[in-house]
Tab-separated table of C-alpha atoms and ligand atoms in Angstrom:
chain	number	residue	atom	x	y	z
U	1355	MET	CA	-4.621	23.804	14.395
U	1356	SER	CA	-8.273	24.164	15.761
U	1357	GLU	CA	-9.197	20.469	17.894
U	1358	LYS	CA	-11.891	18.814	15.492
U	1359	LYS	CA	-11.943	15.195	15.699
U	1360	ILE	CA	-12.573	12.781	12.727
U	1361	ARG	CA	-13.965	9.571	14.189
U	1362	VAL	CA	-13.090	7.427	13.054
U	1363	ALA	CA	-14.051	3.880	12.882
U	1364	ILE	CA	-11.881	0.499	12.152
U	1365	VAL	CA	-13.616	-2.398	10.291
U	1366	GLY	CA	-11.347	-5.803	10.521
U	1367	LEU	CA	-9.379	-6.142	13.511
U	1368	GLY	CA	-6.354	-8.382	11.311
U	1369	PHE	CA	-3.740	-6.270	10.145
U	1370	GLY	CA	-6.202	-3.560	11.303
U	1371	ALA	CA	-5.466	-3.451	14.530
U	1372	GLU	CA	-2.388	-2.249	13.914
U	1373	PHE	CA	-3.822	0.856	12.978
U	1374	ILE	CA	-5.463	1.374	16.714
U	1375	PRO	CA	-3.244	3.039	19.611
U	1376	ILE	CA	-1.607	5.065	15.891
U	1377	TYR	CA	-5.580	6.728	14.874
U	1378	GLN	CA	-5.918	7.017	19.437
U	1379	GLN	CA	-3.075	8.629	19.837
U	1380	HIS	CA	-3.353	11.580	16.971
U	1381	PRO	CA	-4.534	14.494	18.250
U	1382	HIS	CA	-7.459	14.996	15.420
U	1383	ALA	CA	-9.291	11.181	15.650
U	1384	GLU	CA	-11.576	10.243	18.003
U	1385	MET	CA	-11.051	6.127	17.201
U	1386	TYR	CA	-14.830	5.604	18.390
U	1387	ALA	CA	-16.172	2.280	17.022
U	1388	VAL	CA	-14.531	-1.040	15.845
U	1389	CYS	CA	-16.112	-3.588	13.257
U	1390	ARG	CA	-15.709	-7.238	13.084
U	1391	ARG	CA	-18.297	-10.812	12.172
U	1392	ASN	CA	-17.232	-12.426	14.838
U	1393	PRO	CA	-18.205	-10.906	18.293
U	1394	ALA	CA	-15.609	-13.067	20.373
U	1395	GLU	CA	-12.648	-11.688	18.268
U	1396	LEU	CA	-14.832	-8.336	18.115
U	1397	ASN	CA	-15.160	-7.761	22.008
U	1398	ALA	CA	-10.947	-9.597	22.894
U	1399	VAL	CA	-9.482	-6.517	20.154
U	1400	ALA	CA	-12.006	-3.859	21.806
U	1401	ASP	CA	-11.551	-4.836	25.326
U	1402	ARG	CA	-8.216	-4.595	25.041
U	1403	PHE	CA	-7.377	-0.999	23.485
U	1404	GLY	CA	-10.511	-0.205	24.980
U	1405	ILE	CA	-12.939	0.966	21.984
U	1406	ALA	CA	-16.728	0.985	23.318
U	1407	LYS	CA	-18.923	1.049	19.972
U	1408	ARG	CA	-18.435	-2.798	18.311
U	1409	TYR	CA	-20.453	-3.217	14.816
U	1410	THR	CA	-20.144	-7.097	14.268
U	1411	SER	CA	-23.092	-5.623	11.095
U	1412	TYR	CA	-20.916	-3.818	8.244
U	1413	GLU	CA	-24.101	-2.382	6.913
U	1414	GLU	CA	-25.377	-0.943	11.143
U	1415	LEU	CA	-21.871	0.139	10.931
U	1416	LEU	CA	-22.791	2.578	8.022
U	1417	ALA	CA	-26.081	3.303	9.358
U	1418	ASP	CA	-24.446	5.011	12.411
U	1419	PRO	CA	-24.291	9.591	11.872
U	1420	ASN	CA	-21.712	9.003	14.804
U	1421	VAL	CA	-19.021	7.563	11.961
U	1422	ASP	CA	-16.968	10.270	9.800
U	1423	ALA	CA	-14.651	8.117	8.546
U	1424	VAL	CA	-13.975	3.813	7.969
U	1425	HIS	CA	-10.785	2.262	8.180
U	1426	ILE	CA	-11.062	-0.537	5.722
U	1427	ASN	CA	-9.118	-4.020	6.771
U	1428	SER	CA	-11.499	-6.743	5.211
U	1429	PRO	CA	-10.424	-9.778	3.249
U	1430	ILE	CA	-9.658	-8.280	-0.199
U	1431	ALA	CA	-12.362	-9.092	-1.881
U	1432	ASP	CA	-14.632	-6.205	0.560
U	1433	HIS	CA	-12.900	-3.883	-0.134
U	1434	ALA	CA	-13.964	-1.866	-3.377
U	1435	PRO	CA	-17.784	-3.562	-2.769
U	1436	GLN	CA	-17.299	-2.215	0.918
U	1437	SER	CA	-15.922	1.678	0.466
U	1438	ILE	CA	-18.252	1.951	-2.155
U	1439	ALA	CA	-21.273	1.533	0.378
U	1440	ALA	CA	-19.211	3.727	3.066
U	1441	LEU	CA	-19.177	6.683	0.323
U	1442	LYS	CA	-23.046	6.244	-0.267
U	1443	ALA	CA	-23.228	6.651	3.233
U	1444	GLY	CA	-21.380	9.839	2.881
U	1445	LYS	CA	-18.394	8.372	5.148
U	1446	HIS	CA	-14.995	9.331	4.477
U	1447	VAL	CA	-13.020	6.364	3.529
U	1448	ALA	CA	-9.032	4.988	3.958
U	1449	SER	CA	-9.201	0.798	1.958
U	1450	THR	CA	-6.094	-1.376	3.169
U	1451	VAL	CA	-4.528	-2.507	-0.896
U	1452	PRO	CA	-5.689	-3.252	-3.480
U	1453	ALA	CA	-8.558	-0.691	-4.253
U	1454	ALA	CA	-10.544	-3.428	-6.234
U	1455	THR	CA	-9.675	-6.155	-8.363
U	1456	THR	CA	-12.050	-5.865	-10.854
U	1457	MET	CA	-11.717	-2.438	-13.647
U	1458	ASP	CA	-15.301	-1.750	-13.046
U	1459	GLU	CA	-14.691	-1.688	-9.427
U	1460	CYS	CA	-11.882	1.002	-10.814
U	1461	ARG	CA	-14.709	2.743	-12.122
U	1462	GLN	CA	-17.876	2.737	-9.642
U	1463	LEU	CA	-15.191	3.132	-6.805
U	1464	VAL	CA	-14.290	7.018	-9.064
U	1465	GLU	CA	-17.776	7.770	-9.418
U	1466	ALA	CA	-18.657	6.924	-5.833
U	1467	GLN	CA	-16.279	9.075	-4.504
U	1468	ARG	CA	-17.212	12.044	-6.561
U	1469	LYS	CA	-20.601	11.575	-6.265
U	1470	SER	CA	-20.489	11.584	-2.410
U	1471	GLY	CA	-16.931	14.736	-2.067
U	1472	THR	CA	-16.221	12.552	0.823
U	1473	VAL	CA	-12.255	10.907	1.496
U	1474	TYR	CA	-11.049	7.747	-0.749
U	1475	MET	CA	-7.446	6.799	0.493
U	1476	MET	CA	-5.964	3.200	-0.171
U	1477	MET	CA	-3.565	3.039	2.547
U	1478	GLU	CA	-0.734	1.796	0.272
U	1479	THR	CA	1.582	1.451	2.551
U	1480	VAL	CA	5.296	1.329	0.781
U	1481	VAL	CA	4.953	5.699	-0.707
U	1482	TYR	CA	5.403	6.379	2.684
U	1483	SER	CA	8.365	3.670	4.059
U	1484	ARG	CA	11.159	5.212	5.121
U	1485	GLU	CA	12.973	3.510	2.040
U	1486	TYR	CA	10.524	5.729	-0.689
U	1487	LEU	CA	10.501	8.982	1.738
U	1488	PHE	CA	14.641	8.739	1.081
U	1489	VAL	CA	14.286	8.220	-2.277
U	1490	LYS	CA	11.571	10.711	-3.246
U	1491	GLU	CA	13.388	13.289	-1.251
U	1492	LEU	CA	16.871	12.818	-3.233
U	1493	TYR	CA	14.685	12.390	-6.571
U	1494	ASP	CA	12.003	16.199	-5.297
U	1495	LYS	CA	15.992	17.352	-4.618
U	1496	GLY	CA	17.062	16.752	-8.273
U	1497	GLU	CA	20.133	14.274	-6.700
U	1498	LEU	CA	18.838	11.340	-9.115
U	1499	GLY	CA	18.637	13.936	-12.174
U	1500	ARG	CA	16.491	12.485	-15.054
U	1501	ILE	CA	14.578	8.808	-14.323
U	1502	GLN	CA	15.161	5.960	-16.261
U	1503	PHE	CA	14.070	3.392	-16.059
U	1504	MET	CA	11.737	1.774	-12.634
U	1505	ARG	CA	11.660	-1.370	-11.196
U	1506	GLY	CA	9.893	-3.130	-8.215
U	1507	SER	CA	9.160	-6.695	-7.135
U	1508	HIS	CA	7.687	-7.675	-4.336
U	1509	GLN	CA	7.664	-11.996	-3.432
U	1510	GLN	CA	6.175	-13.422	-1.175
U	1511	ASP	CA	5.954	-17.210	0.231
U	1512	MET	CA	1.805	-17.185	1.021
U	1513	GLU	CA	1.568	-20.904	1.480
U	1514	GLY	CA	-0.071	-21.665	4.901
U	1515	TRP	CA	-2.226	-17.994	4.866
U	1516	PRO	CA	-6.301	-17.809	4.915
U	1517	GLY	CA	-7.896	-19.584	2.273
U	1518	TYR	CA	-8.511	-16.889	-0.080
U	1519	TRP	CA	-4.958	-16.264	-0.548
U	1520	GLU	CA	-4.655	-20.582	-2.405
U	1521	GLY	CA	-3.834	-19.398	-5.413
U	1522	PHE	CA	-4.618	-16.328	-5.418
U	1523	PRO	CA	-3.574	-14.088	-8.824
U	1524	PRO	CA	-0.119	-12.463	-8.458
U	1525	MET	CA	-1.471	-9.376	-9.389
U	1526	HIS	CA	-4.151	-8.699	-7.966
U	1527	TYR	CA	-2.017	-7.611	-5.629
U	1528	ALA	CA	0.813	-5.273	-7.567
U	1529	THR	CA	0.221	-2.474	-5.225
U	1530	HIS	CA	2.876	-2.604	-3.396
U	1531	CYS	CA	5.174	-2.624	-5.944
U	1532	VAL	CA	3.372	-0.734	-8.654
U	1533	SER	CA	2.979	2.246	-6.572
U	1534	PRO	CA	6.358	3.506	-5.552
U	1535	CYS	CA	7.348	3.455	-9.519
U	1536	LEU	CA	4.214	5.990	-10.580
U	1537	ALA	CA	4.311	8.062	-7.386
U	1538	LEU	CA	8.650	8.630	-7.749
U	1539	VAL	CA	7.617	10.653	-10.410
U	1540	ASP	CA	3.793	11.281	-9.291
U	1541	LYS	CA	2.480	10.203	-13.141
U	1542	LEU	CA	-0.607	7.164	-14.359
U	1543	ALA	CA	0.392	4.600	-16.060
U	1544	HIS	CA	-0.846	4.073	-19.204
U	1545	ALA	CA	-0.697	0.655	-20.656
U	1546	VAL	CA	0.428	-2.405	-19.819
U	1547	VAL	CA	2.081	-5.425	-21.275
U	1548	CYS	CA	2.507	-9.368	-19.249
U	1549	HIS	CA	3.220	-12.157	-18.677
U	1550	GLY	CA	3.366	-15.151	-16.636
U	1551	SER	CA	5.770	-17.204	-15.937
U	1552	GLY	CA	5.949	-21.625	-14.170
U	1553	ARG	CA	3.203	-22.694	-12.188
U	1554	ILE	CA	2.019	-22.642	-8.675
U	1555	ALA	CA	1.399	-26.262	-7.373
U	1556	GLU	CA	-2.212	-28.043	-8.889
U	1557	HIS	CA	-4.335	-28.128	-6.893
U	1558	LEU	CA	-3.995	-24.226	-5.939
U	1559	ILE	CA	-5.066	-22.967	-9.840
U	1560	PRO	CA	-9.225	-23.829	-9.783
U	1561	LYS	CA	-9.552	-21.236	-7.400
U	1562	TYR	CA	-8.705	-18.597	-9.102
U	1563	GLY	CA	-8.045	-20.058	-12.901
U	1564	SER	CA	-3.966	-18.501	-12.183
U	1565	PRO	CA	-1.111	-20.880	-12.982
U	1566	PHE	CA	1.477	-19.052	-13.104
U	1567	ALA	CA	4.107	-18.875	-10.468
U	1568	ILE	CA	5.796	-15.809	-11.135
U	1569	GLU	CA	4.198	-12.831	-13.478
U	1570	THR	CA	5.589	-10.525	-14.154
U	1571	ALA	CA	4.589	-7.156	-16.188
U	1572	THR	CA	6.543	-3.963	-17.423
U	1573	PHE	CA	3.884	0.008	-17.782
U	1574	THR	CA	3.982	2.701	-19.866
U	1575	LEU	CA	2.994	6.561	-17.764
U	1576	ARG	CA	1.029	8.486	-19.184
U	1577	ASP	CA	2.612	11.792	-20.328
U	1578	SER	CA	6.542	10.470	-19.854
U	1579	ASP	CA	8.900	8.217	-21.993
U	1580	VAL	CA	9.624	6.120	-18.972
U	1581	CYS	CA	8.458	2.484	-18.433
U	1582	ALA	CA	8.554	0.331	-15.776
U	1583	GLU	CA	8.802	-3.687	-14.815
U	1584	VAL	CA	7.685	-5.430	-12.502
U	1585	THR	CA	7.575	-8.818	-11.072
U	1586	ARG	CA	5.235	-10.473	-8.098
U	1587	SER	CA	5.192	-14.717	-6.640
U	1588	LEU	CA	3.340	-16.058	-3.510
U	1589	PHE	CA	3.789	-19.176	-3.856
U	1590	ASN	CA	5.904	-22.724	-5.054
U	1591	THR	CA	9.434	-19.780	-5.117
U	1592	ALA	CA	12.626	-19.912	-3.285
U	1593	ARG	CA	12.529	-16.450	-2.184
U	1594	GLN	CA	13.352	-14.306	1.313
U	1595	TYR	CA	10.553	-12.029	1.536
U	1596	ARG	CA	10.805	-9.210	-1.170
U	1597	GLU	CA	9.025	-5.727	-1.492
U	1598	SER	CA	11.287	-3.467	-2.943
U	1599	PHE	CA	12.010	-0.802	-5.548
U	1600	ASP	CA	14.859	0.258	-8.043
U	1601	ALA	CA	14.960	3.952	-9.316
U	1602	TYR	CA	17.977	4.485	-11.860
U	1603	GLY	CA	18.625	8.296	-13.210
U	1604	ASP	CA	21.151	10.072	-14.719
U	1605	LEU	CA	22.977	10.652	-12.104
U	1606	LYS	CA	22.356	8.516	-9.610
U	1607	SER	CA	20.519	5.314	-8.968
U	1608	PHE	CA	19.067	3.965	-5.911
U	1609	GLU	CA	18.965	-0.013	-5.904
U	1610	TRP	CA	17.489	-2.453	-2.651
U	1611	GLN	CA	19.472	-4.808	-0.726
U	1612	GLN	CA	19.326	-7.684	-1.801
U	1613	VAL	CA	18.951	-9.548	1.059
U	1614	GLU	CA	16.521	-9.024	4.617
U	1615	GLY	CA	18.939	-6.090	6.979
U	1616	GLU	CA	21.644	-4.486	4.613
U	1617	PRO	CA	21.719	-1.125	3.378
U	1618	PRO	CA	20.693	-0.175	-0.215
U	1619	VAL	CA	23.213	1.125	-3.088
U	1620	ILE	CA	22.363	4.296	-4.251
U	1621	HIS	CA	25.481	4.205	-7.855
U	1622	THR	CA	26.204	7.536	-9.032
U	1623	ARG	CA	27.083	7.739	-13.128
U	1624	SER	CA	31.150	8.876	-13.577
U	1625	THR	CA	30.967	11.742	-15.934
U	1626	PRO	CA	34.340	13.639	-17.144
U	1627	ALA	CA	33.756	16.079	-15.661
U	1628	HIS	CA	33.462	13.717	-11.923
U	1629	GLN	CA	35.048	10.107	-12.421
U	1630	LEU	CA	34.944	7.582	-10.396
U	1631	THR	CA	36.378	4.421	-10.619
U	1632	GLU	CA	33.930	1.059	-10.052
U	1633	ALA	CA	34.701	0.633	-6.903
U	1634	LYS	CA	33.388	4.043	-6.319
U	1635	ILE	CA	30.666	3.661	-8.013
U	1636	PRO	CA	28.631	2.063	-5.796
U	1637	GLN	CA	27.685	3.165	-2.125
U	1638	ARG	CA	25.602	1.559	0.615
U	1639	VAL	CA	23.262	4.196	2.081
U	1640	GLY	CA	21.763	4.772	5.763
U	1641	VAL	CA	18.153	5.767	5.109
U	1642	PRO	CA	16.878	8.359	7.215
U	1643	ASP	CA	13.482	7.388	9.589
U	1644	TYR	CA	11.093	10.589	8.607
U	1645	ALA	CA	8.916	10.434	11.533
U	1646	HIS	CA	9.761	14.186	12.668
U	1647	ARG	CA	6.938	15.084	9.558
U	1648	LEU	CA	4.413	13.808	11.877
U	1649	PRO	CA	2.346	15.227	15.046
U	1650	ALA	CA	5.003	14.013	18.449
U	1651	PRO	CA	1.974	11.774	19.538
U	1652	ILE	CA	2.268	9.613	17.379
U	1653	GLN	CA	5.880	9.798	16.044
U	1654	ARG	CA	7.109	6.615	18.243
U	1655	PHE	CA	4.947	4.681	15.965
U	1656	THR	CA	7.560	4.571	12.413
U	1657	GLN	CA	9.282	2.210	15.529
U	1658	PRO	CA	7.661	-1.484	15.088
U	1659	ALA	CA	8.805	-2.549	18.297
U	1660	ALA	CA	7.351	0.519	20.061
U	1661	ILE	CA	4.036	-0.279	18.920
U	1662	GLN	CA	4.976	-3.663	19.750
U	1663	ASP	CA	6.109	-3.077	23.266
U	1664	ALA	CA	3.633	-0.167	24.453
U	1665	GLU	CA	0.410	-2.108	22.936
U	1666	HIS	CA	1.457	-5.382	22.924
U	1667	LEU	CA	1.217	-6.482	20.172
U	1668	SER	CA	2.573	-10.128	19.390
U	1669	PHE	CA	4.077	-9.061	15.622
U	1670	LEU	CA	3.505	-6.596	13.023
U	1671	GLN	CA	2.809	-8.027	9.641
U	1672	GLY	CA	5.704	-6.580	7.822
U	1673	GLY	CA	7.353	-5.443	10.512
U	1674	GLY	CA	5.267	-2.695	10.987
U	1675	HIS	CA	5.540	-1.891	7.085
U	1676	GLY	CA	8.421	0.994	6.815
U	1677	GLY	CA	7.450	2.853	9.654
U	1678	SER	CA	3.605	3.658	7.337
U	1679	HIS	CA	1.826	3.457	9.606
U	1680	PRO	CA	1.147	7.106	11.094
U	1681	HIS	CA	2.354	8.834	7.642
U	1682	LEU	CA	-0.694	6.898	6.943
U	1683	VAL	CA	-2.901	7.800	9.355
U	1684	HIS	CA	-1.970	11.351	8.686
U	1685	ASN	CA	-2.702	11.855	5.399
U	1686	PHE	CA	-5.455	10.769	6.101
U	1687	LEU	CA	-6.758	12.461	8.484
U	1688	MET	CA	-5.846	15.479	6.625
U	1689	ALA	CA	-7.882	14.692	4.081
U	1690	CYS	CA	-10.169	14.703	5.666
U	1691	LEU	CA	-9.971	17.933	7.939
U	1692	GLY	CA	-9.628	19.759	4.187
U	1693	ARG	CA	-6.005	20.199	4.743
U	1694	GLN	CA	-4.219	18.871	2.194
U	1695	ALA	CA	-5.036	16.256	-0.757
U	1696	ALA	CA	-5.529	12.749	0.019
U	1697	MET	CA	-2.259	10.945	-1.001
U	1698	PRO	CA	-3.439	8.120	-2.627
U	1699	ASP	CA	-5.825	10.406	-4.386
U	1700	VAL	CA	-8.816	8.259	-6.160
U	1701	GLU	CA	-8.116	8.221	-9.787
U	1702	THR	CA	-4.296	7.253	-8.539
U	1703	SER	CA	-5.116	4.237	-6.357
U	1704	VAL	CA	-7.338	2.826	-8.995
U	1705	ASN	CA	-4.981	3.453	-11.994
U	1706	TRP	CA	-1.834	2.249	-9.397
U	1707	THR	CA	-4.534	-0.839	-8.765
U	1708	MET	CA	-5.503	-1.534	-12.419
U	1709	VAL	CA	-1.811	-1.769	-13.258
U	1710	GLY	CA	-2.103	-5.429	-10.915
U	1711	ILE	CA	-5.855	-5.726	-12.521
U	1712	ALA	CA	-5.143	-5.708	-15.946
U	1713	ALA	CA	-1.432	-7.438	-16.194
U	1714	HIS	CA	-3.211	-10.211	-14.480
U	1715	GLN	CA	-5.900	-10.892	-17.733
U	1716	SER	CA	-2.517	-9.248	-19.841
U	1717	ALA	CA	-0.342	-12.898	-19.262
U	1718	LEU	CA	-3.980	-14.599	-19.310
U	1719	HIS	CA	-4.133	-13.789	-22.681
U	1720	GLY	CA	0.130	-13.921	-23.885
U	1721	GLY	CA	1.431	-10.794	-22.941
U	1722	GLU	CA	-1.825	-8.709	-25.197
U	1723	LYS	CA	-0.311	-4.984	-24.242
U	1724	ILE	CA	-3.273	-3.656	-21.943
U	1725	VAL	CA	-4.389	0.668	-22.300
U	1726	LEU	CA	-5.600	1.321	-18.490
U	1727	PRO	CA	-8.921	2.748	-18.488
U	1728	ALA	CA	-9.194	6.514	-17.360
U	1729	PHE	CA	-12.897	7.718	-15.447
B	252	NAD	N1	0.994	-3.196	3.623
B	252	NAD	C1	-0.429	-3.588	3.656
B	252	NAD	O1	-0.778	-2.018	3.356
B	252	NAD	C2	-1.343	-4.672	3.924
B	252	NAD	C3	-0.530	-5.788	5.479
B	252	NAD	C4	-1.308	-6.150	5.212
B	252	NAD	C5	-2.121	-7.462	5.291
B	252	NAD	N2	-2.794	-6.191	4.438
B	252	NAD	C6	-4.001	-5.966	3.250
B	252	NAD	O2	-5.033	-5.702	4.530
B	252	NAD	C7	-6.955	-7.104	4.539
B	252	NAD	C8	-6.516	-7.679	6.173
B	252	NAD	O3	-5.651	-8.176	6.182
B	252	NAD	P1	-5.125	-9.580	6.978
B	252	NAD	O4	-4.392	-9.748	6.945
B	252	NAD	O5	-5.483	-8.763	8.978
B	252	NAD	O6	-6.564	-10.506	6.704
B	252	NAD	P2	-7.722	-11.672	8.147
B	252	NAD	O7	-8.468	-12.077	6.879
B	252	NAD	O8	-6.817	-12.325	8.678
B	252	NAD	O9	-8.587	-10.101	8.239
B	252	NAD	C9	-9.397	-9.442	7.799
B	252	NAD	C10	-10.428	-9.223	8.968
B	252	NAD	O10	-11.625	-8.299	8.455
B	252	NAD	C11	-12.978	-8.988	9.216
B	252	NAD	N3	-14.012	-9.390	8.264
B	252	NAD	C12	-13.934	-9.552	7.278
B	252	NAD	N4	-15.015	-9.944	6.356
B	252	NAD	C13	-16.038	-8.606	7.258
B	252	NAD	C14	-16.911	-8.073	7.392
B	252	NAD	N5	-17.789	-8.638	6.833
B	252	NAD	N6	-17.572	-7.031	8.091
B	252	NAD	C15	-16.169	-6.392	9.347
B	252	NAD	N7	-15.262	-7.548	9.410
B	252	NAD	C16	-14.644	-7.791	8.670
B	252	NAD	C17	-12.470	-10.456	9.153
B	252	NAD	O11	-13.429	-11.177	10.734
B	252	NAD	C18	-10.858	-10.660	9.967
B	252	NAD	O12	-11.558	-9.385	11.250
B	252	NAD	C19	-6.710	-7.629	3.776
B	252	NAD	O13	-7.043	-7.100	2.582
B	252	NAD	C20	-4.362	-7.266	3.009
B	252	NAD	O14	-4.367	-7.327	2.306
B	252	NAD	C21	-2.516	-5.190	3.475
């Protein structure tokens, strides 16, 4: 491999700061600049990681010709406008989830990426988590057989989070449960039906006009007879944090653990040729780590404890999201270098995002079916 390095700027330094040490150790990245509006907080992070180039203005960052790629970790409403501006400035773009909050922004993202020819990738953690990589490997080897159905659920209690989260429509942040269902079988979503259920606290409702405690959607897949179901909750629902998916095959099925810390379960179908008692059908399994797929200097970042210790980060959101962060960084950099396609690319990123946008629209209209646009 040549030593070409992509000069990366990270925008938004809450969650975004967790990626700094990974870029700093990656052989094909130069962790060039950071951007945050608050100068004191900007300097605190930049000093801690020894980053010289600092911006409080996103526009000034985009005008810097030394920046090859931006990795956006700003609040949700900014993702699409900042991504579109960066693509127009000729930068490669990695954007945290979701890609956008409206269908029109999704269309603009695809158009801007096509025009610029640079990379756009939504940094979806779930499709690089060790659980997902494990199930994907089983599926690709044929062990699950034909996929018959998939289910994702992402439940979180966001009470007390920053103001923009209050009353946020659950399906506007649905990519963590939508993406594994689509990525596993390498299909895009076609049409969505969603119902809203229950009611959140009255004071939370007006901001986004979204009353539902739970939104639960089913969606069909393009060129497939398989359908998937996803469930989301953010407020006033009792549930331990859960970011999960199940995949049902005709040979084997994978089911996520009930409670954090338990191993997941593989169910094997009993057949006349290979008979199993009911008790033998489910087996708990250990999920391996996939660090060996990464360049050696960033392999340790699949282990959140290692990052915390080495980088003195006080915590990692979501416990490092199944070891996904270094895989995301590596895939993005390899896409910037033209060595492999971004996964997800822009069409896939907006399709995953639009399932949630359409689901919320559907829930607001009594469960009407919404066919997703194809760009
Ligand atoms: N698993 C995941 O994929 C995952 C996990 C956590 C957070 N996220 C996403 O990451 C994003 C950030 O999450 P967070 O918890 O750090 O949010 P946050 O609101 O705590 O932090 C946002 C950061 O963006 C900065 N910012 C805001 N506007 C900016 C601008 N115009 N220019 C430069 N910087 C700007 C803020 O100063 C802050 O540093 C959210 O959109 C969230 O959805 C994704």
